[in-house]
C-alpha cells in the first residue's frame, strides 16, 4: 500500500459569487464572498422597490432606468436562488458520501 | 366595481352618439319632405343630452352609482321652415312660396362627423377599460 | 406571521386604484363630449410626502380640468386632450400591473426554489 494522502475536500465555490465580491479587502473567505453577494442582491431589490413605489405614487420617473433596475433585480434574485439550490445539492451530495 | 362602471360610462356614451347619428340620418333623409303626418313640412330634430351625475361632483368617487350621459329625448325644432319661390309646385301655398324643411345639409354633415369622432373616442375608452380588466385577471394565473 | 409583502405591493395597489378611478372620470368626459354645459373633469392626487410610510395617503379629488376651449353650448371638453390623458393613464395602469406581477413572481420563485 503506497502513500495515501487524504486532503480535506474544499467546498465548491461558485466562480461568479466570488467575482461579484471585490477581493480588495483581502478577506476572501467563502462566507464573506457569499454575504457580500447577497447584500448586493438586496441592494438591487431595494432599488427596484423604490422605483416601483415612485411609479405608483405618480412621481416623474425615468421609465428606461426603472425597467433596467427591475430587470437587474429580478435576474440577480434568480441567480441567487440558483446558487442556493446548487449549494444545497452539493451539501446533500456530501452528506450522502460514505466514509 | 370600478371596471364595470367604466364600461357602463363608455357604453352610455356610445348609445348617446348612436342616437344622435340616427336623428341626423333622419334629418338628412327628410331634408326635402314637404308634407309629414302633421300636414306641415318636416322640422329638424335634435337629441337632448344630459350628463348623468348622481350627486354632483363627489359622485365620481367610489361608491357612487354609474354615471355617463343620458339621452333626455328628441326635440323638434320650432324654427320656421324655409320658404322657396316655386309657384308651379303642387304643394306651394297661395302666395307661390313652397315651405321646405329647415334642414341644412352642411350642418347635418358636420354634426355627423363630430358624432362619429365622439363615438370612436368612446369605443377607445371602452377597449382600454376592458383590456385593463383582462390584464388584472392575468395576475391571478 | 412575518409580513411577506412589503410596502411596494401596497403602494402599487393604491396606484392602480387611483388610475382606474381616473379612467372612470376621463371616460365620463368622453361620454359627455357633446352634452351642452358640461365641464371637463379630472382626478388628481396630492403628492404625499412619503408614500411608503404606511400612513393612509390623502384621498384623490375631482377637479375641473380647465381645457380652455369653449365649445357649443358651454361644453369645454377638448376631445384630443382627453384621449391623450386616457392613453397616458392606460400606460400607467399597464406598467403598474406588470410591476405587481413581477413582484409576485419573484416571491413565488424564492419560495418554490424553482427559477
CSV table of C-alpha atoms in Angstrom, one decimal:
chain,number,residue,atom,x,y,z
A,1,UNK,CA,0.0,0.0,0.0
A,2,UNK,CA,1.6,3.2,-1.1
A,3,UNK,CA,1.4,6.6,0.5
A,4,UNK,CA,-2.3,7.6,0.6
A,5,UNK,CA,-2.7,11.2,1.3
A,6,UNK,CA,-6.2,12.3,2.1
A,7,UNK,CA,-6.7,16.0,1.7
A,8,UNK,CA,-9.8,17.7,3.0
A,9,UNK,CA,-12.3,18.4,0.3
A,10,UNK,CA,-12.7,22.1,-0.4
A,11,UNK,CA,-16.3,23.2,-0.5
A,12,UNK,CA,-17.5,24.1,-4.0
A,13,UNK,CA,-17.1,27.8,-4.7
A,14,UNK,CA,-19.4,29.2,-7.5
A,15,UNK,CA,-17.0,31.2,-9.6
A,16,UNK,CA,-19.3,34.2,-10.1
A,17,UNK,CA,-20.2,34.6,-6.5
A,18,UNK,CA,-16.5,35.1,-5.8
A,19,UNK,CA,-16.1,37.5,-8.7
A,20,UNK,CA,-19.1,39.8,-7.7
A,21,UNK,CA,-17.5,40.4,-4.4
A,22,UNK,CA,-14.4,42.7,-4.6
A,23,UNK,CA,-11.3,41.0,-3.2
A,24,UNK,CA,-9.7,44.3,-2.3
A,25,UNK,CA,-10.2,43.8,1.4
A,26,UNK,CA,-8.0,40.7,1.2
A,27,UNK,CA,-10.5,38.6,3.2
A,28,UNK,CA,-11.8,36.2,0.6
A,29,UNK,CA,-13.3,33.5,2.7
A,30,UNK,CA,-16.3,31.9,1.1
A,31,UNK,CA,-18.7,33.1,3.8
A,32,UNK,CA,-17.6,36.7,3.2
A,33,UNK,CA,-18.0,36.5,-0.5
A,34,UNK,CA,-21.4,35.0,-0.2
A,35,UNK,CA,-22.7,37.5,2.3
A,36,UNK,CA,-21.3,40.4,0.1
A,37,UNK,CA,-23.1,39.0,-3.0
A,38,UNK,CA,-26.3,38.6,-1.0
A,39,UNK,CA,-26.2,42.2,0.2
A,40,UNK,CA,-25.7,43.3,-3.4
A,41,UNK,CA,-28.8,41.4,-4.4
A,42,UNK,CA,-30.6,43.0,-1.5
A,43,UNK,CA,-29.5,46.5,-2.7
A,44,UNK,CA,-30.9,45.8,-6.2
A,45,UNK,CA,-34.1,44.6,-4.7
A,46,UNK,CA,-34.4,47.8,-2.7
A,47,UNK,CA,-33.7,50.0,-5.7
A,48,UNK,CA,-36.3,48.2,-7.8
A,49,UNK,CA,-38.8,48.5,-5.0
A,50,UNK,CA,-38.1,52.3,-4.7
A,51,UNK,CA,-38.6,52.6,-8.5
A,52,UNK,CA,-41.9,50.7,-8.3
A,53,UNK,CA,-43.2,52.9,-5.4
A,54,UNK,CA,-42.2,56.0,-7.3
A,55,UNK,CA,-44.2,55.0,-10.3
A,56,UNK,CA,-47.2,54.1,-8.1
A,57,UNK,CA,-47.2,57.5,-6.4
A,58,UNK,CA,-47.1,59.3,-9.6
A,59,UNK,CA,-43.6,60.8,-9.3
A,60,UNK,CA,-41.9,61.6,-12.5
A,61,UNK,CA,-39.7,58.5,-13.2
A,62,UNK,CA,-37.2,57.6,-15.9
A,63,UNK,CA,-39.0,54.6,-17.4
A,64,UNK,CA,-36.0,53.2,-19.1
A,65,UNK,CA,-33.9,53.3,-15.9
A,66,UNK,CA,-36.7,51.8,-13.9
A,67,UNK,CA,-37.1,48.9,-16.3
A,68,UNK,CA,-33.4,48.2,-16.2
A,69,UNK,CA,-33.4,48.4,-12.4
A,70,UNK,CA,-36.3,46.0,-12.1
A,71,UNK,CA,-34.8,43.5,-14.5
A,72,UNK,CA,-31.4,43.6,-12.8
A,73,UNK,CA,-33.1,42.9,-9.5
A,74,UNK,CA,-35.1,40.0,-11.0
A,75,UNK,CA,-32.1,38.4,-12.7
A,76,UNK,CA,-29.8,38.8,-9.7
A,77,UNK,CA,-32.5,37.3,-7.5
A,78,UNK,CA,-32.9,34.3,-9.8
A,79,UNK,CA,-29.2,33.8,-9.8
A,80,UNK,CA,-29.0,33.9,-6.0
A,81,UNK,CA,-31.8,31.3,-5.9
A,82,UNK,CA,-29.9,29.0,-8.3
A,83,UNK,CA,-26.7,29.4,-6.2
A,84,UNK,CA,-28.6,28.4,-3.1
A,85,UNK,CA,-30.0,25.4,-4.9
A,86,UNK,CA,-26.6,24.3,-6.1
A,87,UNK,CA,-25.1,24.7,-2.6
A,88,UNK,CA,-27.9,22.7,-1.2
A,89,UNK,CA,-27.3,19.9,-3.7
A,90,UNK,CA,-23.6,19.9,-3.1
A,91,UNK,CA,-24.2,19.7,0.7
A,92,UNK,CA,-26.7,16.8,0.3
A,93,UNK,CA,-24.2,15.1,-2.0
A,94,UNK,CA,-21.6,15.4,0.6
A,95,UNK,CA,-23.8,14.1,3.3
A,96,UNK,CA,-24.6,11.1,1.1
A,97,UNK,CA,-21.0,10.1,0.8
A,98,UNK,CA,-20.0,7.1,2.7
A,99,UNK,CA,-17.0,7.5,4.9
B,1,UNK,CA,-66.8,47.6,-9.2
B,2,UNK,CA,-64.7,50.2,-10.9
B,3,UNK,CA,-64.0,48.3,-14.0
B,4,UNK,CA,-67.7,47.7,-14.8
B,5,UNK,CA,-68.6,51.3,-14.1
B,6,UNK,CA,-66.0,52.5,-16.6
B,7,UNK,CA,-67.6,50.1,-19.1
B,8,UNK,CA,-71.1,51.5,-18.3
B,9,UNK,CA,-70.0,55.1,-18.7
B,10,UNK,CA,-68.4,54.4,-22.1
B,11,UNK,CA,-71.4,52.3,-23.2
B,12,UNK,CA,-73.7,55.2,-22.4
B,13,UNK,CA,-71.6,57.5,-24.5
B,14,UNK,CA,-71.8,55.0,-27.4
B,15,UNK,CA,-75.6,54.8,-27.0
B,16,UNK,CA,-75.9,58.6,-27.0
B,17,UNK,CA,-73.8,59.1,-30.1
B,18,UNK,CA,-75.6,56.3,-31.9
B,19,UNK,CA,-79.0,58.1,-31.1
B,20,UNK,CA,-77.5,61.3,-32.4
B,21,UNK,CA,-76.4,59.6,-35.6
B,22,UNK,CA,-79.9,58.1,-36.1
B,23,UNK,CA,-81.5,61.5,-35.7
B,24,UNK,CA,-79.0,63.2,-38.1
B,25,UNK,CA,-79.7,60.5,-40.6
B,26,UNK,CA,-83.4,61.1,-40.3
B,27,UNK,CA,-82.9,64.8,-40.8
B,28,UNK,CA,-80.8,64.2,-43.9
B,29,UNK,CA,-83.3,61.7,-45.3
B,30,UNK,CA,-86.2,64.1,-44.8
B,31,UNK,CA,-84.4,67.3,-45.9
B,32,UNK,CA,-86.9,67.8,-48.7
B,33,UNK,CA,-90.1,66.4,-47.2
B,34,UNK,CA,-92.7,69.0,-47.7
B,35,UNK,CA,-95.6,67.2,-46.1
B,36,UNK,CA,-95.5,65.0,-43.0
B,37,UNK,CA,-98.2,63.4,-40.9
B,38,UNK,CA,-99.0,66.7,-39.3
B,39,UNK,CA,-99.5,68.3,-42.7
B,40,UNK,CA,-96.6,70.7,-42.2
B,41,UNK,CA,-93.1,70.3,-43.6
B,42,UNK,CA,-90.6,68.2,-41.8
B,43,UNK,CA,-89.0,70.0,-38.9
B,44,UNK,CA,-85.3,69.4,-37.9
B,45,UNK,CA,-84.9,67.1,-34.9
B,46,UNK,CA,-82.1,67.2,-32.3
B,47,UNK,CA,-81.2,64.9,-29.5
B,48,UNK,CA,-81.2,66.3,-26.0
B,49,UNK,CA,-78.2,65.0,-23.9
B,50,UNK,CA,-77.7,65.3,-20.2
B,51,UNK,CA,-74.7,64.4,-18.1
B,52,UNK,CA,-75.8,61.7,-15.6
B,53,UNK,CA,-74.2,62.9,-12.4
B,54,UNK,CA,-76.0,61.3,-9.5
B,55,UNK,CA,-75.0,63.7,-6.7
B,56,UNK,CA,-72.9,66.4,-8.2
B,57,UNK,CA,-69.1,66.3,-8.0
B,58,UNK,CA,-68.5,63.7,-5.4
B,59,UNK,CA,-70.3,61.2,-7.5
B,60,UNK,CA,-67.0,60.5,-9.2
B,61,UNK,CA,-65.5,58.9,-6.1
B,62,UNK,CA,-66.0,55.2,-5.5
B,63,UNK,CA,-69.4,54.1,-4.1
B,64,UNK,CA,-71.4,56.4,-6.4
B,65,UNK,CA,-73.8,55.0,-8.9
B,66,UNK,CA,-73.0,54.6,-12.5
B,67,UNK,CA,-72.8,57.9,-14.3
B,68,UNK,CA,-72.3,58.7,-18.0
B,69,UNK,CA,-74.6,60.5,-20.3
B,70,UNK,CA,-78.3,60.2,-20.7
B,71,UNK,CA,-80.5,60.9,-23.8
B,72,UNK,CA,-83.3,63.0,-22.5
B,73,UNK,CA,-85.3,62.8,-25.6
B,74,UNK,CA,-85.6,64.1,-29.1
B,75,UNK,CA,-86.6,67.7,-29.5
B,76,UNK,CA,-88.3,69.0,-32.7
B,77,UNK,CA,-87.2,72.4,-33.8
B,78,UNK,CA,-89.8,75.2,-33.8
B,79,UNK,CA,-87.9,77.4,-36.2
B,80,UNK,CA,-89.9,78.5,-39.2
B,81,UNK,CA,-89.5,76.3,-42.3
B,82,UNK,CA,-87.5,77.6,-45.4
B,83,UNK,CA,-89.6,79.4,-47.9
B,84,UNK,CA,-88.7,79.0,-51.6
B,85,UNK,CA,-90.4,80.6,-54.6
B,86,UNK,CA,-91.9,77.8,-56.6
B,87,UNK,CA,-95.4,78.5,-57.7
B,88,UNK,CA,-95.7,75.5,-60.1
B,89,UNK,CA,-95.2,73.0,-57.2
B,90,UNK,CA,-98.4,71.2,-56.3
B,91,UNK,CA,-97.8,71.9,-52.6
B,92,UNK,CA,-96.9,75.6,-53.0
B,93,UNK,CA,-99.1,77.9,-50.9
B,94,UNK,CA,-101.4,80.5,-52.3
B,95,UNK,CA,-98.6,83.1,-52.4
B,96,UNK,CA,-96.5,80.8,-54.6
B,97,UNK,CA,-94.0,80.0,-51.9
B,98,UNK,CA,-93.1,76.4,-51.1
B,99,UNK,CA,-92.3,75.6,-47.5
B,100,UNK,CA,-89.3,73.2,-47.2
B,101,UNK,CA,-87.8,71.7,-44.1
B,102,UNK,CA,-85.3,73.8,-42.1
B,103,UNK,CA,-82.6,71.2,-42.5
B,104,UNK,CA,-79.2,72.5,-43.6
B,105,UNK,CA,-77.3,69.5,-45.1
B,106,UNK,CA,-73.9,71.1,-44.4
B,107,UNK,CA,-74.7,71.4,-40.7
B,108,UNK,CA,-76.0,67.9,-40.5
B,109,UNK,CA,-72.9,66.5,-42.1
B,110,UNK,CA,-70.7,68.4,-39.7
B,111,UNK,CA,-72.7,67.1,-36.8
B,112,UNK,CA,-72.4,63.6,-38.2
B,113,UNK,CA,-68.6,63.9,-38.3
B,114,UNK,CA,-68.5,65.2,-34.8
B,115,UNK,CA,-70.7,62.4,-33.6
B,116,UNK,CA,-68.6,59.8,-35.4
B,117,UNK,CA,-65.5,61.1,-33.7
B,118,UNK,CA,-67.1,61.1,-30.3
B,119,UNK,CA,-68.3,57.5,-31.0
B,120,UNK,CA,-64.8,56.3,-31.8
B,121,UNK,CA,-63.4,58.1,-28.8
B,122,UNK,CA,-65.9,56.3,-26.5
B,123,UNK,CA,-65.1,53.0,-28.2
B,124,UNK,CA,-61.4,53.5,-27.5
B,125,UNK,CA,-62.1,54.2,-23.8
B,126,UNK,CA,-64.3,51.1,-23.7
B,127,UNK,CA,-61.4,49.0,-25.1
B,128,UNK,CA,-58.9,50.5,-22.7
B,129,UNK,CA,-61.1,49.6,-19.7
B,130,UNK,CA,-61.7,46.1,-21.0
B,131,UNK,CA,-58.0,45.4,-21.6
B,132,UNK,CA,-57.1,46.5,-18.1
B,133,UNK,CA,-59.7,44.1,-16.7
B,134,UNK,CA,-58.1,41.3,-18.7
B,135,UNK,CA,-54.6,42.2,-17.6
B,136,UNK,CA,-55.7,42.2,-14.0
B,137,UNK,CA,-57.2,38.7,-14.4
B,138,UNK,CA,-53.9,37.5,-15.8
B,139,UNK,CA,-52.3,38.3,-12.5
B,140,UNK,CA,-54.2,35.5,-11.0
B,141,UNK,CA,-52.8,33.0,-13.3
C,1,UNK,CA,-46.5,35.8,10.9
C,2,UNK,CA,-43.8,37.7,9.2
C,3,UNK,CA,-45.0,40.1,6.5
C,4,UNK,CA,-44.3,38.6,3.2
C,5,UNK,CA,-45.4,41.6,1.3
C,6,UNK,CA,-43.5,44.8,1.7
C,7,UNK,CA,-44.8,48.3,1.2
C,8,UNK,CA,-44.1,48.2,-2.6
C,9,UNK,CA,-47.1,45.9,-3.1
C,10,UNK,CA,-49.4,48.3,-1.1
C,11,UNK,CA,-48.1,51.3,-3.0
C,12,UNK,CA,-48.6,49.6,-6.4
C,13,UNK,CA,-52.2,48.5,-5.4
C,14,UNK,CA,-53.0,52.1,-4.3
C,15,UNK,CA,-51.6,53.4,-7.6
C,16,UNK,CA,-53.7,51.0,-9.6
C,17,UNK,CA,-56.9,52.0,-7.7
C,18,UNK,CA,-56.2,55.7,-8.4
C,19,UNK,CA,-55.5,55.0,-12.1
C,20,UNK,CA,-58.7,53.1,-12.5
C,21,UNK,CA,-60.7,55.8,-10.8
C,22,UNK,CA,-59.1,58.4,-13.0
C,23,UNK,CA,-60.2,56.3,-16.0
C,24,UNK,CA,-63.8,56.5,-14.8
C,25,UNK,CA,-63.6,60.3,-14.7
C,26,UNK,CA,-62.0,60.6,-18.1
C,27,UNK,CA,-64.5,58.2,-19.6
C,28,UNK,CA,-67.3,60.3,-18.2
C,29,UNK,CA,-65.7,63.3,-20.0
C,30,UNK,CA,-65.7,61.4,-23.3
C,31,UNK,CA,-69.3,60.2,-22.9
C,32,UNK,CA,-70.3,63.9,-22.4
C,33,UNK,CA,-68.3,65.3,-25.2
C,34,UNK,CA,-71.4,66.7,-26.9
C,35,UNK,CA,-73.5,67.5,-23.8
C,36,UNK,CA,-74.3,71.2,-23.6
C,37,UNK,CA,-73.0,73.0,-20.5
C,38,UNK,CA,-70.7,70.1,-19.4
C,39,UNK,CA,-67.3,71.0,-17.9
C,40,UNK,CA,-64.4,68.6,-18.2
C,41,UNK,CA,-63.1,67.0,-15.1
C,42,UNK,CA,-60.0,65.1,-13.9
C,43,UNK,CA,-58.9,63.2,-10.9
C,44,UNK,CA,-55.8,64.5,-9.1
C,45,UNK,CA,-54.0,63.3,-6.0
C,46,UNK,CA,-51.8,65.4,-3.7
C,47,UNK,CA,-48.2,64.2,-3.5
C,48,UNK,CA,-47.8,62.5,-0.2
C,49,UNK,CA,-44.5,63.4,1.5
C,50,UNK,CA,-43.6,59.8,1.9
C,51,UNK,CA,-45.6,57.2,0.0
C,52,UNK,CA,-44.2,54.1,1.7
C,53,UNK,CA,-44.5,55.4,5.2
C,54,UNK,CA,-47.6,53.3,5.9
C,55,UNK,CA,-50.0,56.1,6.7
C,56,UNK,CA,-53.0,56.3,4.5
C,57,UNK,CA,-52.4,58.9,1.7
C,58,UNK,CA,-54.9,61.7,1.1
C,59,UNK,CA,-57.9,60.8,-1.0
C,60,UNK,CA,-57.8,61.9,-4.6
C,61,UNK,CA,-60.1,64.7,-5.5
C,62,UNK,CA,-62.1,65.5,-8.6
C,63,UNK,CA,-61.3,69.0,-10.1
C,64,UNK,CA,-62.5,70.8,-13.1
C,65,UNK,CA,-59.7,70.5,-15.7
C,66,UNK,CA,-60.0,73.8,-17.5
C,67,UNK,CA,-59.3,72.8,-21.1
C,68,UNK,CA,-60.0,76.3,-22.0
C,69,UNK,CA,-61.7,75.9,-25.3
C,70,UNK,CA,-65.4,76.7,-25.0
C,71,UNK,CA,-67.4,74.6,-27.4
C,72,UNK,CA,-71.0,74.8,-28.4
C,73,UNK,CA,-73.4,75.5,-25.6
C,74,UNK,CA,-70.6,75.9,-22.9
C,75,UNK,CA,-69.2,72.4,-23.3
C,76,UNK,CA,-65.4,72.6,-22.8
C,77,UNK,CA,-64.3,69.0,-23.4
C,78,UNK,CA,-61.2,69.0,-25.7
C,79,UNK,CA,-61.5,65.6,-27.2
C,80,UNK,CA,-57.9,65.2,-28.3
C,81,UNK,CA,-56.5,66.2,-24.9
C,82,UNK,CA,-58.9,63.8,-23.1
C,83,UNK,CA,-57.7,61.0,-25.4
C,84,UNK,CA,-54.1,61.9,-24.6
C,85,UNK,CA,-54.9,61.7,-20.9
C,86,UNK,CA,-56.6,58.4,-21.3
C,87,UNK,CA,-53.7,57.0,-23.2
C,88,UNK,CA,-51.2,58.1,-20.5
C,89,UNK,CA,-53.4,56.7,-17.8
C,90,UNK,CA,-53.8,53.4,-19.6
C,91,UNK,CA,-50.0,53.2,-19.9
C,92,UNK,CA,-49.6,53.8,-16.2
C,93,UNK,CA,-52.2,51.1,-15.4
C,94,UNK,CA,-50.3,48.6,-17.6
C,95,UNK,CA,-47.0,49.5,-16.0
C,96,UNK,CA,-48.3,49.0,-12.5
C,97,UNK,CA,-49.9,45.7,-13.4
C,98,UNK,CA,-46.6,44.5,-14.8
C,99,UNK,CA,-44.7,45.6,-11.8
C,100,UNK,CA,-47.1,43.9,-9.4
C,101,UNK,CA,-46.9,40.8,-11.5
C,102,UNK,CA,-43.2,40.8,-11.3
C,103,UNK,CA,-43.2,41.3,-7.5
C,104,UNK,CA,-45.4,38.3,-7.1
C,105,UNK,CA,-43.4,36.2,-9.5
C,106,UNK,CA,-40.2,37.0,-7.6
C,107,UNK,CA,-41.8,35.9,-4.3
C,108,UNK,CA,-43.1,32.7,-5.8
C,109,UNK,CA,-39.7,32.0,-7.3
C,110,UNK,CA,-37.9,32.3,-4.0
C,111,UNK,CA,-40.5,30.3,-2.2
C,112,UNK,CA,-40.5,27.4,-4.6
C,113,UNK,CA,-36.8,27.4,-5.3
C,114,UNK,CA,-37.6,26.8,-8.9
C,115,UNK,CA,-36.5,29.5,-11.3
